[in-house]
Coordinates of C-alpha atoms in Angstrom, one line a residue:
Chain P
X704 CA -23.5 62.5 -17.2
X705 CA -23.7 62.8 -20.9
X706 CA -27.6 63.8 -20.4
X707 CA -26.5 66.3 -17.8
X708 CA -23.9 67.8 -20.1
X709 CA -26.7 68.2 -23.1
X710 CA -29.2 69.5 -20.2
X711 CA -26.6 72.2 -18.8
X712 CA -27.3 75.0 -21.5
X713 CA -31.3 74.3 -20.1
X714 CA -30.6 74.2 -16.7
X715 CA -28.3 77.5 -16.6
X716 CA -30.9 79.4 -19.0
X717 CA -33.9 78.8 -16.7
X718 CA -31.9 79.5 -13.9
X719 CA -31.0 82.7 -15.4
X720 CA -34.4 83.2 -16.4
X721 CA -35.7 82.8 -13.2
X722 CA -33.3 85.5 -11.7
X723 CA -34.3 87.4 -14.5
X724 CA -37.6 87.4 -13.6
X725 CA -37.1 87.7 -10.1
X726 CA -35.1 91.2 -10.6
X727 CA -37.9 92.2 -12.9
X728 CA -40.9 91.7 -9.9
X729 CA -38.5 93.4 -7.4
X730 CA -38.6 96.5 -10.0
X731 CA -42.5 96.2 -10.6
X732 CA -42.7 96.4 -7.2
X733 CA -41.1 99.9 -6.6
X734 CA -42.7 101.1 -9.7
X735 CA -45.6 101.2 -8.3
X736 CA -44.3 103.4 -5.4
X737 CA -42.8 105.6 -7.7
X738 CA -46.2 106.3 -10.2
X739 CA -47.3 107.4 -6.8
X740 CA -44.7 109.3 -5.6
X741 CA -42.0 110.4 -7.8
X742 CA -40.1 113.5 -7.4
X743 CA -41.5 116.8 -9.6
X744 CA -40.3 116.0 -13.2
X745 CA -43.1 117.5 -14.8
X746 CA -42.4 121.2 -16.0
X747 CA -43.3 124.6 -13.9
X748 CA -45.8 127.1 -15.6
X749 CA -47.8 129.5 -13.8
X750 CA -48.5 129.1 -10.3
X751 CA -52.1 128.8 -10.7
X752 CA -51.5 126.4 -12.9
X753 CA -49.6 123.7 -11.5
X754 CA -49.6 121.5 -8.8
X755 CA -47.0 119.1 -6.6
X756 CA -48.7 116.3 -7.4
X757 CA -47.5 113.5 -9.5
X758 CA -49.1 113.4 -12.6
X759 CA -49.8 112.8 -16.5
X760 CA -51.4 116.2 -18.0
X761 CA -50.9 114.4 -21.0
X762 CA -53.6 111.5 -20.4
X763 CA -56.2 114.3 -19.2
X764 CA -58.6 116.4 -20.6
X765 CA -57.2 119.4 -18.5
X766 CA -60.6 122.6 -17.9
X767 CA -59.6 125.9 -17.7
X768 CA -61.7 127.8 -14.7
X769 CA -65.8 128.1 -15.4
X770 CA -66.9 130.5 -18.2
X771 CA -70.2 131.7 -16.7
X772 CA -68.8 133.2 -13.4
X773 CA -69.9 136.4 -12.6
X774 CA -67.2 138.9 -12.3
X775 CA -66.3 140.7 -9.2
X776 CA -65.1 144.0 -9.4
X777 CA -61.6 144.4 -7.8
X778 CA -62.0 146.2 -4.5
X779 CA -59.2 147.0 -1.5
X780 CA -58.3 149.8 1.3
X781 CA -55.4 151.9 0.6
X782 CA -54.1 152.6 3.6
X783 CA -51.3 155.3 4.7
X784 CA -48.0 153.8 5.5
X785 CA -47.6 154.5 9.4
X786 CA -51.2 152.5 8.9
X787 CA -49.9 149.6 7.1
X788 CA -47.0 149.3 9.4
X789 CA -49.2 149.8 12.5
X790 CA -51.5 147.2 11.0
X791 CA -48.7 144.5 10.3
X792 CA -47.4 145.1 14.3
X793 CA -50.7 144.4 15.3
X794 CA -51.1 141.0 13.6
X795 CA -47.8 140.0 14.1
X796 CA -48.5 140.7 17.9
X797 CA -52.1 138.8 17.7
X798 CA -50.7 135.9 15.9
X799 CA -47.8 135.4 18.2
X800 CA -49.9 134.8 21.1
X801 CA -51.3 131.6 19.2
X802 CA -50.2 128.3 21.2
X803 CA -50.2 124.8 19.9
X804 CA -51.8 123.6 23.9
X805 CA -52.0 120.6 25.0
X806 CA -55.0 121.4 28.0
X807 CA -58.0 122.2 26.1
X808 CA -60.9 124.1 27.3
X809 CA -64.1 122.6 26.9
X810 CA -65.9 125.7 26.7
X811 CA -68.6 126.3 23.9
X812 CA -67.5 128.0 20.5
X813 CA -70.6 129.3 18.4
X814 CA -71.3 127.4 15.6
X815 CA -71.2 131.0 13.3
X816 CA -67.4 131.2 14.4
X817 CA -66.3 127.4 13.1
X818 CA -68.7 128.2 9.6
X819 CA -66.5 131.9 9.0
X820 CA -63.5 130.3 9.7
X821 CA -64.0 127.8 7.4
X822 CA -65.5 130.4 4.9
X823 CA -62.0 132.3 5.2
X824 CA -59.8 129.5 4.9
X825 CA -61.9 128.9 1.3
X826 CA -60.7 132.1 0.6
X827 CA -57.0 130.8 0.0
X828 CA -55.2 130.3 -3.3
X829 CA -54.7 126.9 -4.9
X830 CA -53.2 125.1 -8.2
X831 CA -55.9 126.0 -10.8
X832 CA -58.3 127.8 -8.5
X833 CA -58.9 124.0 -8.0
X834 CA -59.7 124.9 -4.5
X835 CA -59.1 121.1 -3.5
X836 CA -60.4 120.7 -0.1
X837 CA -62.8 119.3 2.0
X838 CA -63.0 120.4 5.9
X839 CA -65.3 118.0 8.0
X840 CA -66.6 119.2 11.3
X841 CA -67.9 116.8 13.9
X842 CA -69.7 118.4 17.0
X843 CA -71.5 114.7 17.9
X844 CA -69.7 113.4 21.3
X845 CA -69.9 110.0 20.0
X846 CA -68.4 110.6 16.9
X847 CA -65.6 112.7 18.2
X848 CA -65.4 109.9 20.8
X849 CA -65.0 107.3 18.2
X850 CA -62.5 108.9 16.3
X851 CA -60.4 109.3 19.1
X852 CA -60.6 105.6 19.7
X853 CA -59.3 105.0 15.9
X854 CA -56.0 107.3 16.5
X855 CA -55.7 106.3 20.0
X856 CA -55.8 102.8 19.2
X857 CA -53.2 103.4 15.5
X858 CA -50.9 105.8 17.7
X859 CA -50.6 102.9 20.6
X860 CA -49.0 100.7 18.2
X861 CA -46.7 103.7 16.8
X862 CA -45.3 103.9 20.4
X863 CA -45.0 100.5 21.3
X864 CA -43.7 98.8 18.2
X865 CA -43.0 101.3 15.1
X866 CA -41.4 104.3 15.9
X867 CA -38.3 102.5 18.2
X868 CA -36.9 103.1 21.1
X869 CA -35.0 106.1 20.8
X870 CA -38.1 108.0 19.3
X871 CA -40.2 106.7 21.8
X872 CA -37.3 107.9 24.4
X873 CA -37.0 111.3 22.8
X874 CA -40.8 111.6 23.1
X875 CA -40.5 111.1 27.0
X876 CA -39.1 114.6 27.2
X877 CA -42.5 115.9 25.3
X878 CA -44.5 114.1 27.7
X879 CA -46.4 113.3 24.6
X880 CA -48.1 109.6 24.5
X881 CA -50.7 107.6 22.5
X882 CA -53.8 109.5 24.6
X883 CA -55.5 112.1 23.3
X884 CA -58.0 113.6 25.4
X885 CA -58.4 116.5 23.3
X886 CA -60.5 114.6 20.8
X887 CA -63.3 114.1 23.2
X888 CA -62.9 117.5 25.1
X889 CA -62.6 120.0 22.0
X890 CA -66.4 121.1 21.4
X891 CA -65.5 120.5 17.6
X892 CA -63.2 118.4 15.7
X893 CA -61.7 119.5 12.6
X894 CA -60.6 117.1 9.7
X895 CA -58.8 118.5 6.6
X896 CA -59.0 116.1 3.5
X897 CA -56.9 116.7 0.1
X898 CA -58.7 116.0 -3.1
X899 CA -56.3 114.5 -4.7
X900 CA -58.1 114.5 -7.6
X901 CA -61.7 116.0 -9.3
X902 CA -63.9 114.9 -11.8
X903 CA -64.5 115.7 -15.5
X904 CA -68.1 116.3 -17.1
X905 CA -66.8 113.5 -19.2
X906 CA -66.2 111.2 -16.1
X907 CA -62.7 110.8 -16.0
X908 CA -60.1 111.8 -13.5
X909 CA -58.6 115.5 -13.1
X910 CA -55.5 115.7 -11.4
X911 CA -55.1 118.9 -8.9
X912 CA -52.0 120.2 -9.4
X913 CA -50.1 120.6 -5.5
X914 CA -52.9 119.6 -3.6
X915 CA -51.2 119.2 -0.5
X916 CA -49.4 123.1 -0.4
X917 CA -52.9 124.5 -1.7
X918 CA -54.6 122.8 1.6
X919 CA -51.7 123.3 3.6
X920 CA -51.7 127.2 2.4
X921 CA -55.4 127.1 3.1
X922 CA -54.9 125.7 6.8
X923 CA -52.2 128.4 7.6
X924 CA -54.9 130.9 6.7
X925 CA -57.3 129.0 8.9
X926 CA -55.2 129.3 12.1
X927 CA -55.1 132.7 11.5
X928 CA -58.6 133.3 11.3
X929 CA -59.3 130.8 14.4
X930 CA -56.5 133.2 16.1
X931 CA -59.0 136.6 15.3
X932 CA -61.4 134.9 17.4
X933 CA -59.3 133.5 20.2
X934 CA -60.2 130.5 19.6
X935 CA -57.3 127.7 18.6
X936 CA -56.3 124.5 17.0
X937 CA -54.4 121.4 18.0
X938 CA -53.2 119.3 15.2
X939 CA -52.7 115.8 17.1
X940 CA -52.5 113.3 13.8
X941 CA -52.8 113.0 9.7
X942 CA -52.0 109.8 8.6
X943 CA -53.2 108.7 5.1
X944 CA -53.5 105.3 6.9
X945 CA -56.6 106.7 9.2
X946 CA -58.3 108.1 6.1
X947 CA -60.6 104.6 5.7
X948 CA -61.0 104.7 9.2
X949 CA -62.3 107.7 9.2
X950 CA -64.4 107.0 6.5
X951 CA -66.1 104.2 8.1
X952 CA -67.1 106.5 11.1
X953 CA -68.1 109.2 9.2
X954 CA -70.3 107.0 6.9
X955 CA -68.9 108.5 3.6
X956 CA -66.5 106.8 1.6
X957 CA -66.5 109.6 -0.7
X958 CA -64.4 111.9 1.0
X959 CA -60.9 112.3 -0.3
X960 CA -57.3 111.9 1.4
X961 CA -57.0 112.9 5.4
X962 CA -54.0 115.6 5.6
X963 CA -55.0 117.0 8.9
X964 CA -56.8 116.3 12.1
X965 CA -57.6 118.5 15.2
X966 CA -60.0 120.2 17.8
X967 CA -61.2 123.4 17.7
X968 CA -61.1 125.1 21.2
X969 CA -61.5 128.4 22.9
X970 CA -58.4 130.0 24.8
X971 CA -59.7 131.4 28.4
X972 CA -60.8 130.9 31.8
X973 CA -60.6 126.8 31.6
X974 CA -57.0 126.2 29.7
X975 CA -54.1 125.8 32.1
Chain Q
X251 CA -20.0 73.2 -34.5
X252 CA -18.7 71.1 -32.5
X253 CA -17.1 74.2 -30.9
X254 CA -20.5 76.7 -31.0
X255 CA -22.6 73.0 -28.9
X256 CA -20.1 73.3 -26.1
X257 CA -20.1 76.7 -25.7
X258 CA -23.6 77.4 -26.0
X259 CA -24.2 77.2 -22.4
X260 CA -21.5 79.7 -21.5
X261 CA -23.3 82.0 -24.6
X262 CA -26.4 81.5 -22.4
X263 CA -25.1 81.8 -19.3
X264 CA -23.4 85.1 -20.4
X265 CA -26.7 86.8 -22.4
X266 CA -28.7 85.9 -19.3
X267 CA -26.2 87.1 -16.4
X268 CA -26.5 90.8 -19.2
X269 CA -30.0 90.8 -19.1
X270 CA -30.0 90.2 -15.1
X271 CA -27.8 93.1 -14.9
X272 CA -29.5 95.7 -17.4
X273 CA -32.5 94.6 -15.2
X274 CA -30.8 95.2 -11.5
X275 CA -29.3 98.5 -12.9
X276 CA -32.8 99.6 -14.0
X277 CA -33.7 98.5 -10.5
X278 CA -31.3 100.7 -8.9
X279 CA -31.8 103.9 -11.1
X280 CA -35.6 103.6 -10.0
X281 CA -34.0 103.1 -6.4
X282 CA -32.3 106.8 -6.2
X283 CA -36.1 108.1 -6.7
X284 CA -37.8 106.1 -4.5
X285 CA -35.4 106.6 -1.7
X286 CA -36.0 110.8 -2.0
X287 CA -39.9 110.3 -1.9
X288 CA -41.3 107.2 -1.4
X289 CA -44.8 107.6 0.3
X290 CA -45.3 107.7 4.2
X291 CA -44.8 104.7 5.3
X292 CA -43.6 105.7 8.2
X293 CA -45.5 105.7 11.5
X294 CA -47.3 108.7 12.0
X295 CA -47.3 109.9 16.0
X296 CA -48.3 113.2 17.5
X297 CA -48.0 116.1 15.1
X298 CA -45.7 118.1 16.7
X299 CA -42.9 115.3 15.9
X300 CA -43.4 114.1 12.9
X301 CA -43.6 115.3 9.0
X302 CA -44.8 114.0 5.6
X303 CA -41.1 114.2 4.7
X304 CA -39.3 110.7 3.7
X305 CA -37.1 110.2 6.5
X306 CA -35.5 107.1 7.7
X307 CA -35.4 107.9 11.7
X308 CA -33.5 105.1 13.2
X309 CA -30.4 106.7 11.2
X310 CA -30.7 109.6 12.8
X311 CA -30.3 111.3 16.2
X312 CA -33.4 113.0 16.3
X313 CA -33.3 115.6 19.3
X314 CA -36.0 117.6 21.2
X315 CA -36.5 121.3 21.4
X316 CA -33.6 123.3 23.1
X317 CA -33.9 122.8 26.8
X318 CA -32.8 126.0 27.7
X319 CA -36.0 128.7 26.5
X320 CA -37.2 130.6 28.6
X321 CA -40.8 129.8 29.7
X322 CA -43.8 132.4 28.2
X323 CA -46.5 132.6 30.0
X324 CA -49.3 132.0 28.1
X325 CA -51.9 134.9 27.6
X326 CA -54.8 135.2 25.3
X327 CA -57.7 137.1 24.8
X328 CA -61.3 135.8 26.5
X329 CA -63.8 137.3 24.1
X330 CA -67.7 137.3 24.1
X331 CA -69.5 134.9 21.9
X332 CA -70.8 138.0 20.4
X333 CA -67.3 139.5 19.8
X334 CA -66.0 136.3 18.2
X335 CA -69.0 136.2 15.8
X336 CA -68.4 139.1 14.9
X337 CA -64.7 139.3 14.9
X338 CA -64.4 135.5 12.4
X339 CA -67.3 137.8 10.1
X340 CA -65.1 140.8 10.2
X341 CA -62.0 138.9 9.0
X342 CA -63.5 136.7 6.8
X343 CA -64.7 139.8 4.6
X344 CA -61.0 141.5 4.8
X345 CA -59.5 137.7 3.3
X346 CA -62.3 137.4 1.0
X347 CA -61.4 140.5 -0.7
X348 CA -57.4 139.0 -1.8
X349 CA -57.4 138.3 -5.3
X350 CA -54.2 136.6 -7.4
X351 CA -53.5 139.7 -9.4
X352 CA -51.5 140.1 -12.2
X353 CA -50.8 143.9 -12.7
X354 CA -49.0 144.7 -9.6
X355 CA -48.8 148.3 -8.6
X356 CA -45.0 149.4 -7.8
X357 CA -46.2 151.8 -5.3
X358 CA -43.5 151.3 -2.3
X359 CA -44.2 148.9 0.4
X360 CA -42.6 150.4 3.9
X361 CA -39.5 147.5 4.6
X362 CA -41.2 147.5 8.7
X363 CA -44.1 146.0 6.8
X364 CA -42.5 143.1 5.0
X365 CA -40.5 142.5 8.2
X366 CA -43.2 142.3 10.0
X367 CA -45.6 140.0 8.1
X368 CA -42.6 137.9 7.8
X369 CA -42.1 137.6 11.4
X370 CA -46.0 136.7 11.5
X371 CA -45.5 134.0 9.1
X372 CA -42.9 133.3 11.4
X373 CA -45.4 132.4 14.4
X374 CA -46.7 129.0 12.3
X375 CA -46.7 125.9 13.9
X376 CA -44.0 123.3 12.7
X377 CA -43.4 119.4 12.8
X378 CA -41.3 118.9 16.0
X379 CA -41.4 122.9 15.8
X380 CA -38.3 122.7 13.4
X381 CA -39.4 126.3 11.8
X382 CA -38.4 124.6 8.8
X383 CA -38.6 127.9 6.6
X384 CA -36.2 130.3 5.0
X385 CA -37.8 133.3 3.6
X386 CA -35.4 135.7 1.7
X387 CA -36.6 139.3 0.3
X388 CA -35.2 141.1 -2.5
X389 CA -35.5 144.4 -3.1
X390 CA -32.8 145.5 -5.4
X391 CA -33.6 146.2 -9.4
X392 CA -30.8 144.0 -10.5
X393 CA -31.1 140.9 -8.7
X394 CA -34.9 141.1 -9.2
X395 CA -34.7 141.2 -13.1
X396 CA -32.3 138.6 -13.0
X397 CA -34.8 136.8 -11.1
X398 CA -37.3 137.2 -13.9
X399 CA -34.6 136.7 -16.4
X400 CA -34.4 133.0 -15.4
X401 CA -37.9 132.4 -14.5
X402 CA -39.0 133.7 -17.7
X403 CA -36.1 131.6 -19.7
X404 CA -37.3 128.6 -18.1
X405 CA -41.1 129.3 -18.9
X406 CA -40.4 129.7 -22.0
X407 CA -39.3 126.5 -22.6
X408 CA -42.1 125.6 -20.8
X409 CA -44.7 127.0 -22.8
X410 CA -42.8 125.8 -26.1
X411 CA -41.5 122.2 -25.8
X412 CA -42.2 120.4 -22.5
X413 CA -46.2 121.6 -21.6
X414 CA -48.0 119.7 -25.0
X415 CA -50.1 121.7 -27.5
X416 CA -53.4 121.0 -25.3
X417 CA -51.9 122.6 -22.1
X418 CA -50.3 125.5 -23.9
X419 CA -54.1 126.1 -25.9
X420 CA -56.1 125.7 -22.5
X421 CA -53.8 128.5 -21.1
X422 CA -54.7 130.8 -24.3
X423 CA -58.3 131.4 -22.2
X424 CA -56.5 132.4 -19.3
X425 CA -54.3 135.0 -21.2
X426 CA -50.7 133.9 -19.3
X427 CA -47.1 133.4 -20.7
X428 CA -44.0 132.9 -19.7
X429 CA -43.5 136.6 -19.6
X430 CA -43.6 137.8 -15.9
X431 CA -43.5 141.4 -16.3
X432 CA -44.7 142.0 -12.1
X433 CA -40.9 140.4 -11.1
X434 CA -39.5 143.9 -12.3
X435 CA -42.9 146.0 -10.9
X436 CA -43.1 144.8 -7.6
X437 CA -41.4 146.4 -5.3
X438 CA -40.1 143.3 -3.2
X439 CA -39.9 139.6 -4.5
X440 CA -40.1 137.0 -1.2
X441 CA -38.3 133.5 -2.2
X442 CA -39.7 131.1 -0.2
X443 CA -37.4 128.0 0.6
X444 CA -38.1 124.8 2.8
X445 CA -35.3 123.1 5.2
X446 CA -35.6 119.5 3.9
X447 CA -33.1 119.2 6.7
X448 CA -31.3 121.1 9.7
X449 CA -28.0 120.1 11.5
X450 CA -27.1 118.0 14.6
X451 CA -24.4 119.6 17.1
X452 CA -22.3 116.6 16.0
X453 CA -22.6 117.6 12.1
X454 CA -25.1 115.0 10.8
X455 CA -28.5 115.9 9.1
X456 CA -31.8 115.7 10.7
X457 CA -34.7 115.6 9.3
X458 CA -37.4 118.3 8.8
X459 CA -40.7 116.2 9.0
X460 CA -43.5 117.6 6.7
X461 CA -41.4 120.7 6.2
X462 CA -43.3 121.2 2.9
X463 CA -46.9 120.8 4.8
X464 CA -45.1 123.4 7.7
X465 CA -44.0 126.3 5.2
X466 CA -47.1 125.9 3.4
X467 CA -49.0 126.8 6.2
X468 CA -46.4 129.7 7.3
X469 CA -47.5 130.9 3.5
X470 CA -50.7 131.0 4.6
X471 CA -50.5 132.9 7.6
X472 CA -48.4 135.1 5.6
X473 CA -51.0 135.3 3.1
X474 CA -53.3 136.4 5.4
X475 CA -50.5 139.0 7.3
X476 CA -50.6 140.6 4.0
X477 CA -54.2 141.1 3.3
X478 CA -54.4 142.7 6.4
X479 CA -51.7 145.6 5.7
X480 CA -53.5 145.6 2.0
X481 CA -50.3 144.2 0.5
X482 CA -50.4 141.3 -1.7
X483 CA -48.6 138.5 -2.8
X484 CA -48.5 137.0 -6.4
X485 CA -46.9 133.6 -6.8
X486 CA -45.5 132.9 -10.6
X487 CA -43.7 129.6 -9.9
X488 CA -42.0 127.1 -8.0
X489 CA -40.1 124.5 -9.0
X490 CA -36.6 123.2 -7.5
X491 CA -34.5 123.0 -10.6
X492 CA -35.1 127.0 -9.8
X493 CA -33.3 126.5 -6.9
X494 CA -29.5 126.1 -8.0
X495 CA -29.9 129.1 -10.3
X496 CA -31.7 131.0 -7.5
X497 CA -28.7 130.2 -5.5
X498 CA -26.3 131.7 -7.9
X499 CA -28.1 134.9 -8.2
X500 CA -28.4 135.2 -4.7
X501 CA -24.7 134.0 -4.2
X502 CA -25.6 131.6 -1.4
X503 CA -25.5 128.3 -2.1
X504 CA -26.5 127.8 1.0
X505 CA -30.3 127.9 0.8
X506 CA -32.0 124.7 1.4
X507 CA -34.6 124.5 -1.7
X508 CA -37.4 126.6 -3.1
X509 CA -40.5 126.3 -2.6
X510 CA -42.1 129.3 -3.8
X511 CA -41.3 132.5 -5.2
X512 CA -43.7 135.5 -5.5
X513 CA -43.8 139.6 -5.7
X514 CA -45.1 141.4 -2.8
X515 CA -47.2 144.2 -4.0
X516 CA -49.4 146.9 -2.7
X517 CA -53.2 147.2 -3.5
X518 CA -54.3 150.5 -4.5
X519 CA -54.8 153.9 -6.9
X520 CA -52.7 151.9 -9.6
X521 CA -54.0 148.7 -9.7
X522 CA -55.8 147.6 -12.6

C-alpha cells in the first residue's frame, strides 16, 4: 500500500500523459485534412492572380506570366445595339436547347469538332493565366470500355453500401443506377483533370491559384462550344478517388487530379 | 514538505488534466474548419446528384426535382459534318479573340443584353440541377463606387501587409494595384454569388452539391454569352469576407455568398 501511495503521482502522470498524447494524435490527424482543405484564409488580390486553392505563397518562388510572348494586337467587332441584343437572343435560344440526356447517340462526331472545342475551352480565363488543365480524349472502344468498368464497378458500391437508403430511394425517382452505358456508346470520352499544381525551372512545386473554378469556368465554355455544333455532353462521374484508376488505364501516372468525366455525343436522328 | 509529497500527485494530476484540455480545445477549434471543408469523402454517384460541396446527407432530406414541370420536348439541330466543322472553327475564332482587359470602355451596354446573357448562363447544368447561382447586376453610380470603395480598401491592405514583399514585387511586372478604376467605368458590375445551400418545404437546409464547380461553369457559359454580343467581362476579385460587406451595400443580407464579382463592359472605338 505504502508502495502504491509513493507510485500514485507516477501512475496518474502517465495516465495523463497517455491521454495527452492520445488527444494530440486525434489533432494530427485532422491536421492533415485541414493543410489540404482549409477554408480561404489567404488574402484576395487580383483575379488573375489568385486562386481557391489552399496554399503557402510564402514557401514558393511564385513566376509572373512568360516575358518572350509575342504580343497580339487587341481586336473585336463593334456591333450596333439592336445587333448585340439580337445576338444575345440568339445564343440564349441556342444554348437553351442544350440537354444533359441520358440516351446517347452513337453516331460519328469528326475528330476536327472534339480538337476546336477543346481549342475554345483553352481559350477561358484562369488564376495566373495558369491555364491549369488537362482534357484527355479516348476514341479506343476498349479503353472507353474499360473505364466504364472502373466507375461502374466504384458507383455499384456507392449504391449499395455508401450513399444509404434514403439517397439510394430518392434516386429511384431519377431512374438513375450504377450502369452507365453511355461510356461505351459515346464515340468519345471526355476527361477533365485539374493541375493542382505546376512546376518551377528550379524544380519545385507551384501552386495554381483556384484551379478548380478556372477548369470549371473553362468546362462551362466547353458546353457551349460543343452546343454550336449540336453536339453534347453528359457528365456521369468525377471522383478524386477514380483519378489512379484512371491513371492505370490510361498508362500515365502523370496526369493531374480528375474533376470531370463524360461522352461526347451528337444530338439527332438516333437520341430518344 | 511533508505537505508539497502528498499533494504532488493532485499538482500532477491537475497540470496534466490542463494540458489534456488546452490540447482537446485546440482539437475542437481545428474541428469548426474541418467540418465547413473537409475533402470529399463522400461517395460520389451520378453527376446530376451530387456536388464537391461538404455535406453530410444522412442529416438531410434530400428531395428530387419538382414533380410537377411540364415536359419539353426535346429538339435540336442535326447538322452536317461539314457544318459542325465549320461551325466549332467559326466559334472557336469569336472565343479566342476575349481578352481580360483592363481599360474598360463605358460605352452603354443595352439592359436586354445583360438580361439575356444572364439567362444564358442560366441554361448550365447543375448538381441535382439545384441552379445553385445568384447573379445580381448593378447599374447605379453610387452603389457601384461603393463597390470599388470596399474592394479597393481591402486590396489595399492586401498589397501592403498580408501579400509579402515577393508577391507584391512579382506583381510590379504585371503593372496591377489595388486601385480598380473599371468598377466606376463599366457600365454594369455582375456579383456573382453561390447557394451553398437552398431550403426544404419544412424549413431545414439542403445542400447545394458542387455548387462552386456548378456556378463556375454557368461563368463560363456566361463568358462565352458575352463574347458573342462583343461584351466583356473583367473579374477583379472574389473572396467571401467580401460577402457581408457586399451585403450591406446591396441591403440584402440575404445573398448566399460571393463568388465572383466583375464589370461587364463593351469592346469597341474606346478601348485601349
Amino acid at each position: 500500500m505504502a508502495l502504491f501511495s509513493s507510485l500514485t503521482p507516477v501512475f496518474i502522470a502517465i495516465i495523463c500523459i497517455l491521454i495527452g498524447v492520445i488527444l494530440k494524435k486525434t489533432d494530427g490527424e485532422k491536421e492533415k485534412y485541414e493543410t489540404k482543405s482549409k477554408p480561404l484564409s489567404h488574402p484576395w488580390v487580383d483575379e488573375d492572380l489568385k486562386d481557391g486553392t489552399d496554399h503557402h505563397l510564402e514557401e514558393e518562388e511564385w513566376q509572373g506570366p512568360e516575358e518572350n510572348v509575342a504580343h497580339v494586337p487587341f481586336s473585336a467587332e463593334h456591333y450596333t445595339e439592336a445587333e448585340m441584343i439580337q445576338r444575345s437572343k440568339m445564343f440564349y435560344e441556342l444554348l437553351n436547347k442544350r440537354r444533359s440526356v441520358r440516351f446517347l447517340s452513337d453516331e460519328p462526331v469528326p475528330r476536327e469538332v472534339i480538337d476546336n472545342v477543346i481549342r475554345t475551352a483553352g481559350t477561358s480565363p484562369s488564376g495566373a493565366h495558369t491555364e491549369p488543365w488537362t482534357f484527355v480524349v479516348v476514341q479506343d472502344p476498349y479503353l472507353k470500355h474499360k473505364i466504364r468498368e472502373i466507375v461502374e464497378e466504384e458507383e455499384e458500391i456507392n449504391y449499395k453500401k455508401r450513399m444509404g437508403d434514403r439517397w439510394v430511394n430518392d434516386l429511384k425517382r431519377l431512374r438513375t443506377n450504377w450502369i452507365k452505358e453511355y461510356l461505351d456508346t459515346a464515340p468519345y470520352l471526355i476527361l477533365i483533370f485539374k493541375q493542382v499544381y505546376g512546376w518551377l525551372p528550379n524544380g519545385k512545386k507551384k501552386t495554381h491559384y483556384y484551379n478548380e473554378i478556372s477548369v470549371s469556368i473553362a468546362c462551362g465554355i466547353l458546353l457551349a462550344a460543343l452546343q454550336v455544333c449540336a453536339t453534347s455532353y453528359v457528365r456521369p462521374i468525377s471522383h478524386q478517388e477514380l483519378t489512379f484508376l484512371l491513371h492505370s488505364v490510361l498508362s500515365d501516372a502523370s496526369l493531374p487530379e480528375l474533376l470531370l468525366l463524360g461522352g461526347i455525343f451528337r444530338y439527332g436522328k438516333s437520341d430518344k
